[in-house]
Coordinates of C-alpha atoms and ligand atoms in Angstrom, one line a residue:
M56 CA 0.1 -0.1 0.0
S57 CA 1.4 3.3 -0.9
F58 CA -0.4 6.6 -0.3
N59 CA 1.0 8.5 -3.3
T60 CA 2.4 5.8 -5.7
F61 CA 0.8 3.7 -8.3
G62 CA 2.1 0.9 -10.6
H63 CA 4.3 -2.3 -9.8
L64 CA 7.4 -1.8 -12.2
F65 CA 6.7 1.6 -13.9
R66 CA 6.1 3.2 -10.4
V67 CA 4.9 6.9 -10.3
T68 CA 4.7 8.9 -7.2
T69 CA 3.3 12.3 -7.4
W70 CA 3.8 15.2 -4.9
G71 CA 3.0 18.7 -4.4
E72 CA -0.1 21.0 -3.9
S73 CA -1.9 23.5 -6.1
H74 CA -0.7 26.8 -4.2
G75 CA 2.9 25.2 -3.2
P76 CA 6.1 26.2 -5.2
A77 CA 5.8 23.2 -7.5
L78 CA 4.5 19.5 -8.1
G79 CA 5.7 16.6 -10.0
A80 CA 6.0 13.1 -10.3
T81 CA 8.8 10.7 -9.4
V82 CA 9.2 7.7 -11.6
D83 CA 11.0 4.6 -11.2
G84 CA 11.2 1.7 -13.2
C85 CA 11.3 3.3 -16.7
P86 CA 13.1 1.0 -19.1
P87 CA 16.9 2.3 -20.0
G88 CA 17.6 4.2 -23.4
I89 CA 14.1 5.6 -24.1
A90 CA 14.4 8.7 -26.2
I91 CA 12.9 11.5 -24.0
D92 CA 13.2 15.4 -23.6
E93 CA 11.3 18.4 -21.9
A94 CA 9.4 19.1 -25.4
M95 CA 8.2 15.5 -25.6
I96 CA 6.5 15.8 -22.3
Q97 CA 5.4 19.1 -22.7
H98 CA 3.5 18.2 -25.8
W99 CA 1.2 16.3 -23.6
L100 CA 1.1 18.6 -20.7
D101 CA -0.2 21.6 -23.0
R102 CA -3.3 19.6 -23.7
R103 CA -4.3 19.7 -20.0
K104 CA -2.9 22.8 -18.7
P105 CA -5.4 25.5 -17.6
G106 CA -6.6 28.8 -19.0
Q107 CA -6.8 27.6 -22.6
S108 CA -10.5 28.3 -23.5
K109 CA -13.6 30.1 -21.5
F110 CA -14.8 26.3 -20.9
T111 CA -11.8 26.0 -18.6
T112 CA -10.4 27.5 -15.3
Q113 CA -8.8 31.0 -16.0
R114 CA -5.8 30.1 -13.9
R115 CA -2.7 30.7 -16.2
E116 CA -0.1 28.1 -15.6
P117 CA 2.5 27.3 -18.3
D118 CA 2.8 23.9 -16.8
A119 CA 6.5 23.8 -17.9
V120 CA 8.1 20.5 -17.2
Q121 CA 11.6 20.3 -15.8
I122 CA 13.4 16.8 -16.2
L123 CA 15.9 17.2 -12.9
S124 CA 17.2 13.6 -13.0
G125 CA 17.4 9.9 -14.8
V126 CA 18.0 11.2 -18.3
F127 CA 21.4 11.6 -20.1
E128 CA 22.0 13.2 -23.7
G129 CA 18.4 12.8 -24.3
R130 CA 17.9 9.0 -23.1
T131 CA 16.7 7.7 -20.1
T132 CA 19.3 6.0 -17.7
G133 CA 17.2 3.5 -15.9
T134 CA 17.3 5.4 -12.6
T135 CA 14.9 7.8 -11.0
I136 CA 13.1 10.2 -13.4
Q137 CA 12.2 13.4 -11.4
L138 CA 9.6 15.7 -13.3
M139 CA 8.8 19.1 -11.8
I140 CA 6.3 21.5 -12.7
E141 CA 6.6 25.1 -10.7
N142 CA 3.2 26.8 -9.7
T143 CA 3.1 30.2 -11.0
D144 CA -0.1 31.7 -10.9
Q145 CA -1.6 30.8 -7.1
R146 CA -4.4 33.3 -6.0
S147 CA -4.6 32.0 -2.5
K148 CA -6.8 35.1 -1.1
D149 CA -9.9 33.5 -3.3
Y150 CA -10.0 30.7 -0.5
S151 CA -9.4 32.8 2.7
E152 CA -13.6 33.2 3.0
I153 CA -14.1 29.4 2.6
A154 CA -11.1 28.5 4.5
Q155 CA -13.4 27.5 7.9
K156 CA -16.2 26.0 5.8
F157 CA -16.6 22.9 4.0
R158 CA -17.5 22.8 0.2
P159 CA -20.4 20.2 -0.4
G160 CA -19.4 17.3 -2.8
H161 CA -15.7 18.2 -2.0
A162 CA -12.7 16.4 -0.3
D163 CA -12.6 19.4 2.2
I164 CA -14.6 17.9 5.0
T165 CA -13.1 14.3 4.6
Y166 CA -9.5 15.9 4.7
H167 CA -10.3 17.6 8.0
Q168 CA -12.0 14.6 9.5
K169 CA -9.0 12.5 8.7
Y170 CA -6.0 14.7 9.4
G171 CA -7.4 17.5 11.5
L172 CA -5.9 20.0 9.2
R173 CA -5.6 20.9 5.4
D174 CA -3.9 23.0 2.9
Y175 CA -7.2 24.5 1.9
R176 CA -5.6 26.9 -0.6
G177 CA -6.6 25.8 -4.1
G178 CA -7.8 22.6 -2.4
G179 CA -4.1 21.8 -1.7
R180 CA -3.3 18.0 -2.3
S181 CA -7.1 17.4 -3.3
S182 CA -6.7 19.9 -6.3
A183 CA -7.1 18.8 -9.8
R184 CA -3.8 20.5 -10.5
E185 CA -2.4 17.3 -9.0
T186 CA -3.3 15.7 -12.6
A187 CA -0.4 17.7 -14.1
A188 CA 1.9 15.4 -12.5
R189 CA 0.0 12.5 -13.9
V190 CA 0.3 13.7 -17.7
A191 CA 3.9 14.4 -17.1
A192 CA 4.4 10.8 -16.1
G193 CA 2.1 9.7 -18.9
G194 CA 4.2 11.5 -21.4
L195 CA 7.2 9.2 -20.2
A196 CA 5.1 6.0 -20.4
R197 CA 4.1 7.2 -24.1
A198 CA 7.8 7.7 -24.9
A199 CA 8.4 4.2 -23.7
L200 CA 5.5 2.7 -25.4
A201 CA 6.4 4.4 -28.7
A202 CA 9.7 2.4 -28.6
L203 CA 8.3 -1.0 -27.3
V204 CA 4.7 -1.0 -29.1
P205 CA 5.1 1.2 -32.3
D206 CA 1.4 0.6 -33.3
L207 CA -0.2 1.3 -29.9
R208 CA -2.7 4.5 -30.1
I209 CA -4.2 5.9 -27.0
T210 CA -6.7 8.1 -27.6
G211 CA -9.2 9.8 -24.9
Y212 CA -12.4 11.7 -25.7
M213 CA -15.5 13.0 -24.1
V214 CA -18.8 10.8 -24.8
Q215 CA -21.2 12.7 -22.6
M216 CA -21.6 16.3 -20.8
G217 CA -24.4 16.3 -18.4
P218 CA -27.4 14.6 -19.6
H219 CA -26.0 15.1 -23.4
G220 CA -24.2 11.9 -24.9
I221 CA -22.6 11.9 -28.3
D222 CA -24.3 10.2 -31.6
R223 CA -22.2 7.1 -32.3
G224 CA -23.2 7.2 -35.6
R225 CA -21.3 10.7 -35.9
F226 CA -18.1 9.5 -34.3
D227 CA -15.1 11.0 -36.4
W228 CA -11.5 10.5 -34.6
D229 CA -10.2 13.4 -36.4
E230 CA -13.0 15.8 -35.0
I231 CA -11.5 14.8 -31.5
E232 CA -8.7 17.5 -32.0
R233 CA -10.7 20.2 -33.3
N234 CA -13.0 21.0 -30.6
P235 CA -12.4 22.5 -27.2
F236 CA -14.3 19.1 -25.4
W237 CA -12.1 16.3 -27.0
T238 CA -15.2 15.1 -28.7
P239 CA -15.6 12.8 -31.6
D240 CA -19.0 14.3 -32.3
P241 CA -18.9 17.5 -34.1
Q242 CA -22.8 18.3 -33.4
A243 CA -22.2 17.5 -29.6
A244 CA -19.5 20.0 -29.5
E245 CA -21.8 22.6 -30.7
D246 CA -24.5 21.6 -28.5
W247 CA -22.1 21.5 -25.3
A248 CA -20.6 25.0 -26.1
A249 CA -24.2 26.5 -25.8
Y250 CA -25.2 24.3 -22.9
L251 CA -21.6 24.7 -20.9
D252 CA -21.9 28.5 -21.5
G253 CA -25.4 28.8 -20.0
L254 CA -24.4 26.7 -16.9
R255 CA -20.9 28.6 -16.6
K256 CA -22.9 32.1 -16.5
S257 CA -25.4 30.8 -14.0
G258 CA -22.7 29.8 -11.6
D259 CA -23.2 26.3 -11.8
S260 CA -21.3 23.3 -13.1
V261 CA -21.7 19.9 -14.6
G262 CA -20.4 16.3 -15.1
A263 CA -19.0 14.3 -18.1
V264 CA -18.2 10.8 -19.2
I265 CA -14.7 10.3 -20.7
E266 CA -13.8 7.1 -22.6
V267 CA -10.3 6.0 -23.2
T268 CA -9.6 3.6 -26.3
A269 CA -6.2 1.9 -26.5
R270 CA -5.6 0.7 -30.3
G271 CA -2.9 -1.6 -31.2
C272 CA -2.5 -3.2 -27.7
P273 CA -0.9 -6.6 -28.0
P274 CA -2.8 -9.6 -26.4
G275 CA -1.5 -11.2 -23.4
L276 CA -0.9 -7.9 -20.8
G277 CA -2.5 -8.7 -17.4
A278 CA -2.8 -11.7 -15.5
P279 CA -5.3 -13.4 -13.2
I280 CA -6.3 -13.2 -10.6
Y281 CA -5.1 -10.1 -8.6
A282 CA -2.8 -8.6 -11.4
K283 CA -5.8 -8.2 -13.9
L284 CA -5.1 -5.2 -16.5
D285 CA -8.7 -4.2 -16.1
T286 CA -8.3 -4.0 -12.1
D287 CA -5.3 -1.7 -12.5
L288 CA -7.0 0.4 -15.2
A289 CA -10.1 1.0 -13.1
A290 CA -7.8 1.8 -10.0
A291 CA -6.1 4.1 -12.0
A292 CA -8.9 5.9 -13.5
M293 CA -11.0 5.9 -10.1
S294 CA -7.8 7.6 -8.5
I295 CA -8.1 10.7 -11.1
N296 CA -9.9 13.7 -9.0
A297 CA -13.8 13.9 -9.2
V298 CA -14.2 10.6 -10.8
K299 CA -17.2 8.5 -9.2
G300 CA -17.4 5.6 -11.8
V301 CA -15.6 3.4 -14.1
E302 CA -16.3 0.8 -16.8
I303 CA -14.5 -1.4 -19.1
G304 CA -16.3 -2.4 -22.3
D305 CA -20.1 -2.6 -22.1
G306 CA -19.5 -2.1 -18.2
M307 CA -22.8 -1.7 -16.3
A308 CA -24.8 -2.0 -19.8
S309 CA -23.4 -5.8 -19.9
A310 CA -26.0 -6.9 -17.0
A311 CA -28.7 -6.3 -19.3
L312 CA -27.5 -8.4 -22.2
T313 CA -27.9 -12.0 -22.8
G314 CA -25.0 -14.4 -23.3
T315 CA -26.1 -14.6 -26.8
A316 CA -25.9 -10.8 -27.3
N317 CA -22.7 -10.5 -25.3
A318 CA -20.7 -13.3 -27.1
D319 CA -17.9 -11.7 -29.1
E320 CA -17.8 -14.3 -31.5
I321 CA -14.4 -15.4 -32.9
T322 CA -13.6 -16.2 -36.3
M323 CA -10.0 -17.4 -37.9
G324 CA -8.4 -14.1 -39.5
P325 CA -5.2 -14.1 -41.6
D326 CA -3.1 -13.4 -38.8
G327 CA -4.9 -14.7 -35.7
P328 CA -8.4 -14.5 -34.0
D329 CA -10.7 -12.1 -35.5
Y330 CA -13.6 -10.7 -33.1
G331 CA -16.8 -9.8 -34.6
S332 CA -17.8 -7.4 -31.7
N333 CA -16.1 -6.1 -28.5
H334 CA -18.5 -6.2 -25.4
A335 CA -15.4 -7.3 -23.3
G336 CA -13.5 -4.0 -24.0
G337 CA -10.5 -5.8 -25.1
I338 CA -9.9 -7.8 -21.9
L339 CA -11.1 -11.4 -21.1
G340 CA -10.1 -12.9 -17.6
G341 CA -7.9 -9.8 -16.9
I342 CA -5.6 -10.3 -19.9
S343 CA -5.9 -8.1 -23.2
T344 CA -7.2 -9.8 -26.2
G345 CA -5.6 -7.6 -28.6
Q346 CA -8.9 -6.0 -29.6
D347 CA -9.0 -2.2 -28.7
I348 CA -9.2 -1.7 -25.0
V349 CA -12.1 0.6 -24.2
M350 CA -12.4 2.3 -20.5
R351 CA -14.8 4.9 -19.6
F352 CA -15.3 6.8 -16.3
A353 CA -17.7 9.4 -15.1
V354 CA -16.5 12.6 -13.6
K355 CA -18.7 14.6 -11.0
P356 CA -19.8 18.3 -11.7
T357 CA -17.0 20.5 -10.2
S358 CA -17.8 21.3 -6.3
S359 CA -16.3 24.7 -6.4
I360 CA -19.4 26.6 -7.4
L361 CA -21.0 30.3 -7.5
T362 CA -24.4 29.3 -6.5
P363 CA -25.0 29.2 -2.6
R364 CA -25.1 26.0 -1.1
R365 CA -25.8 24.9 2.6
T366 CA -23.1 23.4 4.8
I367 CA -21.3 23.9 7.9
T368 CA -18.3 25.4 9.4
M369 CA -15.2 23.9 11.3
D370 CA -17.1 24.9 14.7
G371 CA -20.1 23.2 13.5
E372 CA -22.2 26.1 12.8
E373 CA -24.8 26.1 9.8
T374 CA -23.8 28.6 7.1
D375 CA -23.9 29.1 3.2
I376 CA -21.0 28.9 0.9
V377 CA -20.2 30.4 -2.4
T378 CA -16.7 29.5 -3.8
K379 CA -15.1 32.5 -5.6
G380 CA -12.2 32.1 -8.0
R381 CA -11.2 30.3 -11.2
H382 CA -13.0 27.2 -11.6
D383 CA -13.8 24.4 -14.3
P384 CA -17.4 24.3 -15.1
C385 CA -16.8 21.0 -16.2
V386 CA -13.7 19.5 -15.0
G387 CA -14.5 16.3 -17.4
I388 CA -12.8 18.4 -20.5
R389 CA -9.4 18.5 -18.9
A390 CA -9.8 14.8 -17.6
V391 CA -9.3 13.8 -21.1
P392 CA -5.5 14.0 -21.4
V393 CA -5.1 12.8 -17.7
G394 CA -7.5 9.7 -18.5
E395 CA -5.3 8.9 -21.6
A396 CA -2.1 9.2 -19.4
M397 CA -3.1 6.8 -16.8
M398 CA -3.9 4.3 -19.6
A399 CA -0.4 4.9 -20.7
C400 CA 0.9 4.1 -17.6
V401 CA -1.0 1.0 -16.8
I402 CA -0.3 -0.7 -19.9
L403 CA 3.3 0.1 -20.0
D404 CA 3.5 -1.1 -16.5
H405 CA 1.8 -4.3 -17.7
L406 CA 4.1 -4.7 -20.6
L407 CA 7.1 -4.8 -18.4
L408 CA 5.3 -7.1 -15.9
D409 CA 4.5 -9.6 -19.0
R410 CA 8.2 -9.3 -20.2
G411 CA 9.2 -10.3 -16.8
Q412 CA 7.0 -13.3 -16.5
T413 CA 6.8 -14.6 -19.9
G414 CA 9.2 -12.8 -22.0
G415 CA 6.3 -12.0 -24.3
V416 CA 6.1 -15.5 -25.9
R417 CA 2.4 -16.2 -26.7
G418 CA 0.4 -19.3 -26.9
A419 CA 0.1 -20.5 -30.4
I420 CA -3.1 -20.6 -32.4
G421 CA -3.5 -22.2 -35.9
Ligands
LIG748 C1 -4.9 25.0 -11.6 C2 -5.5 23.7 -12.2 O1 -6.8 23.7 -11.9 C3 -7.4 24.2 -10.6 C4 -8.2 23.0 -9.9 C5 -8.8 23.4 -8.7 C6 -9.5 22.3 -8.0 O2 -10.0 22.7 -6.8 O3 -9.5 21.2 -8.5 C7 -9.2 24.9 -8.6 C8 -8.5 25.7 -9.4 O4 -7.5 26.2 -8.9 P1 -7.1 27.9 -8.5 O5 -8.2 28.3 -7.5 O6 -5.8 27.9 -7.6 O7 -7.1 28.7 -9.7 C9 -8.3 25.4 -10.8 O8 -7.8 26.5 -11.4 C10 -4.9 23.0 -12.9 O9 -5.6 21.9 -13.0 O10 -4.0 23.0 -13.5

């Protein structure tokens, strides 16, 4: 059990608070010889950083990453890699009014009950700003995966904002990069813009569902029983701030299927098994099948809102709370690159575990 660390062989420890001097990730177990530099990691951080549209927080952070160790002449050395991002745009006075109160739906109250004190500035350690560190580690994982599994493509996108889901008939992979919501449905992007603008102006927020797909993942990653690939993916997604639900493949909806409908029928293709469908989300018995790995997670509405809500103070007095400052009306938007980063870290971790146990040798079919 580690409080701030995840992964078995590719181990990521994140550290830092939203209004502290800096935050970052300490990565142990990265394979040596991986080509990496700050620009390669920055590419991924730039997709998550705040202040990029009216639909996200207006805090302005460059999220500029510094590699402090573990890289020599542009390659990982196999030793501990320290990634650091300085905080530059803290505005802690926004939080002075709520320092003595608990935001409903926020970690404020549980942190206080557990530890008896908390860094309330920007939510401290519970801030979604912590996810910058995950994205930095994910950038490193992606670089390792690019060397080890060149065909792997990890892509996240939003499939639902509030009650409004995408139309899968309009799914367009190229559209994901073109709109501020990372959604594959151009019509949804238009509809959500108007919807979220209204919510934002009325001082409210909303949740979202994010899907992350890994295409080109080899079969054989993951292991029964406690080392399942889906166990680690679910834990990784659930560890992201504000996540309240995780699904693999058809997830909860698979309960409504019959065995006939759920069967991902198998035929023999030119290069091995061919699956007619993918209800399983690319994982059977905790082990990847070689199909697309499909994970979804639900992000709750941002709890820092301008609409007054009832709460209590640390002295137990009943009161109202309004959270001022710069907040995301839908924090799910910036959770998209975070979900991708977690998928990259978990797949790399399982790739390394599999190489250790089986050497990557697969059972023959045909
Ligand atoms: C800074 C980021 O998001 C922050 C996440 C956050 C929260 O409570 O989660 C609250 C806000 O912090 P602040 O009040 O300091 O502006 C967001 O801006 C980031 O993600 O990089």
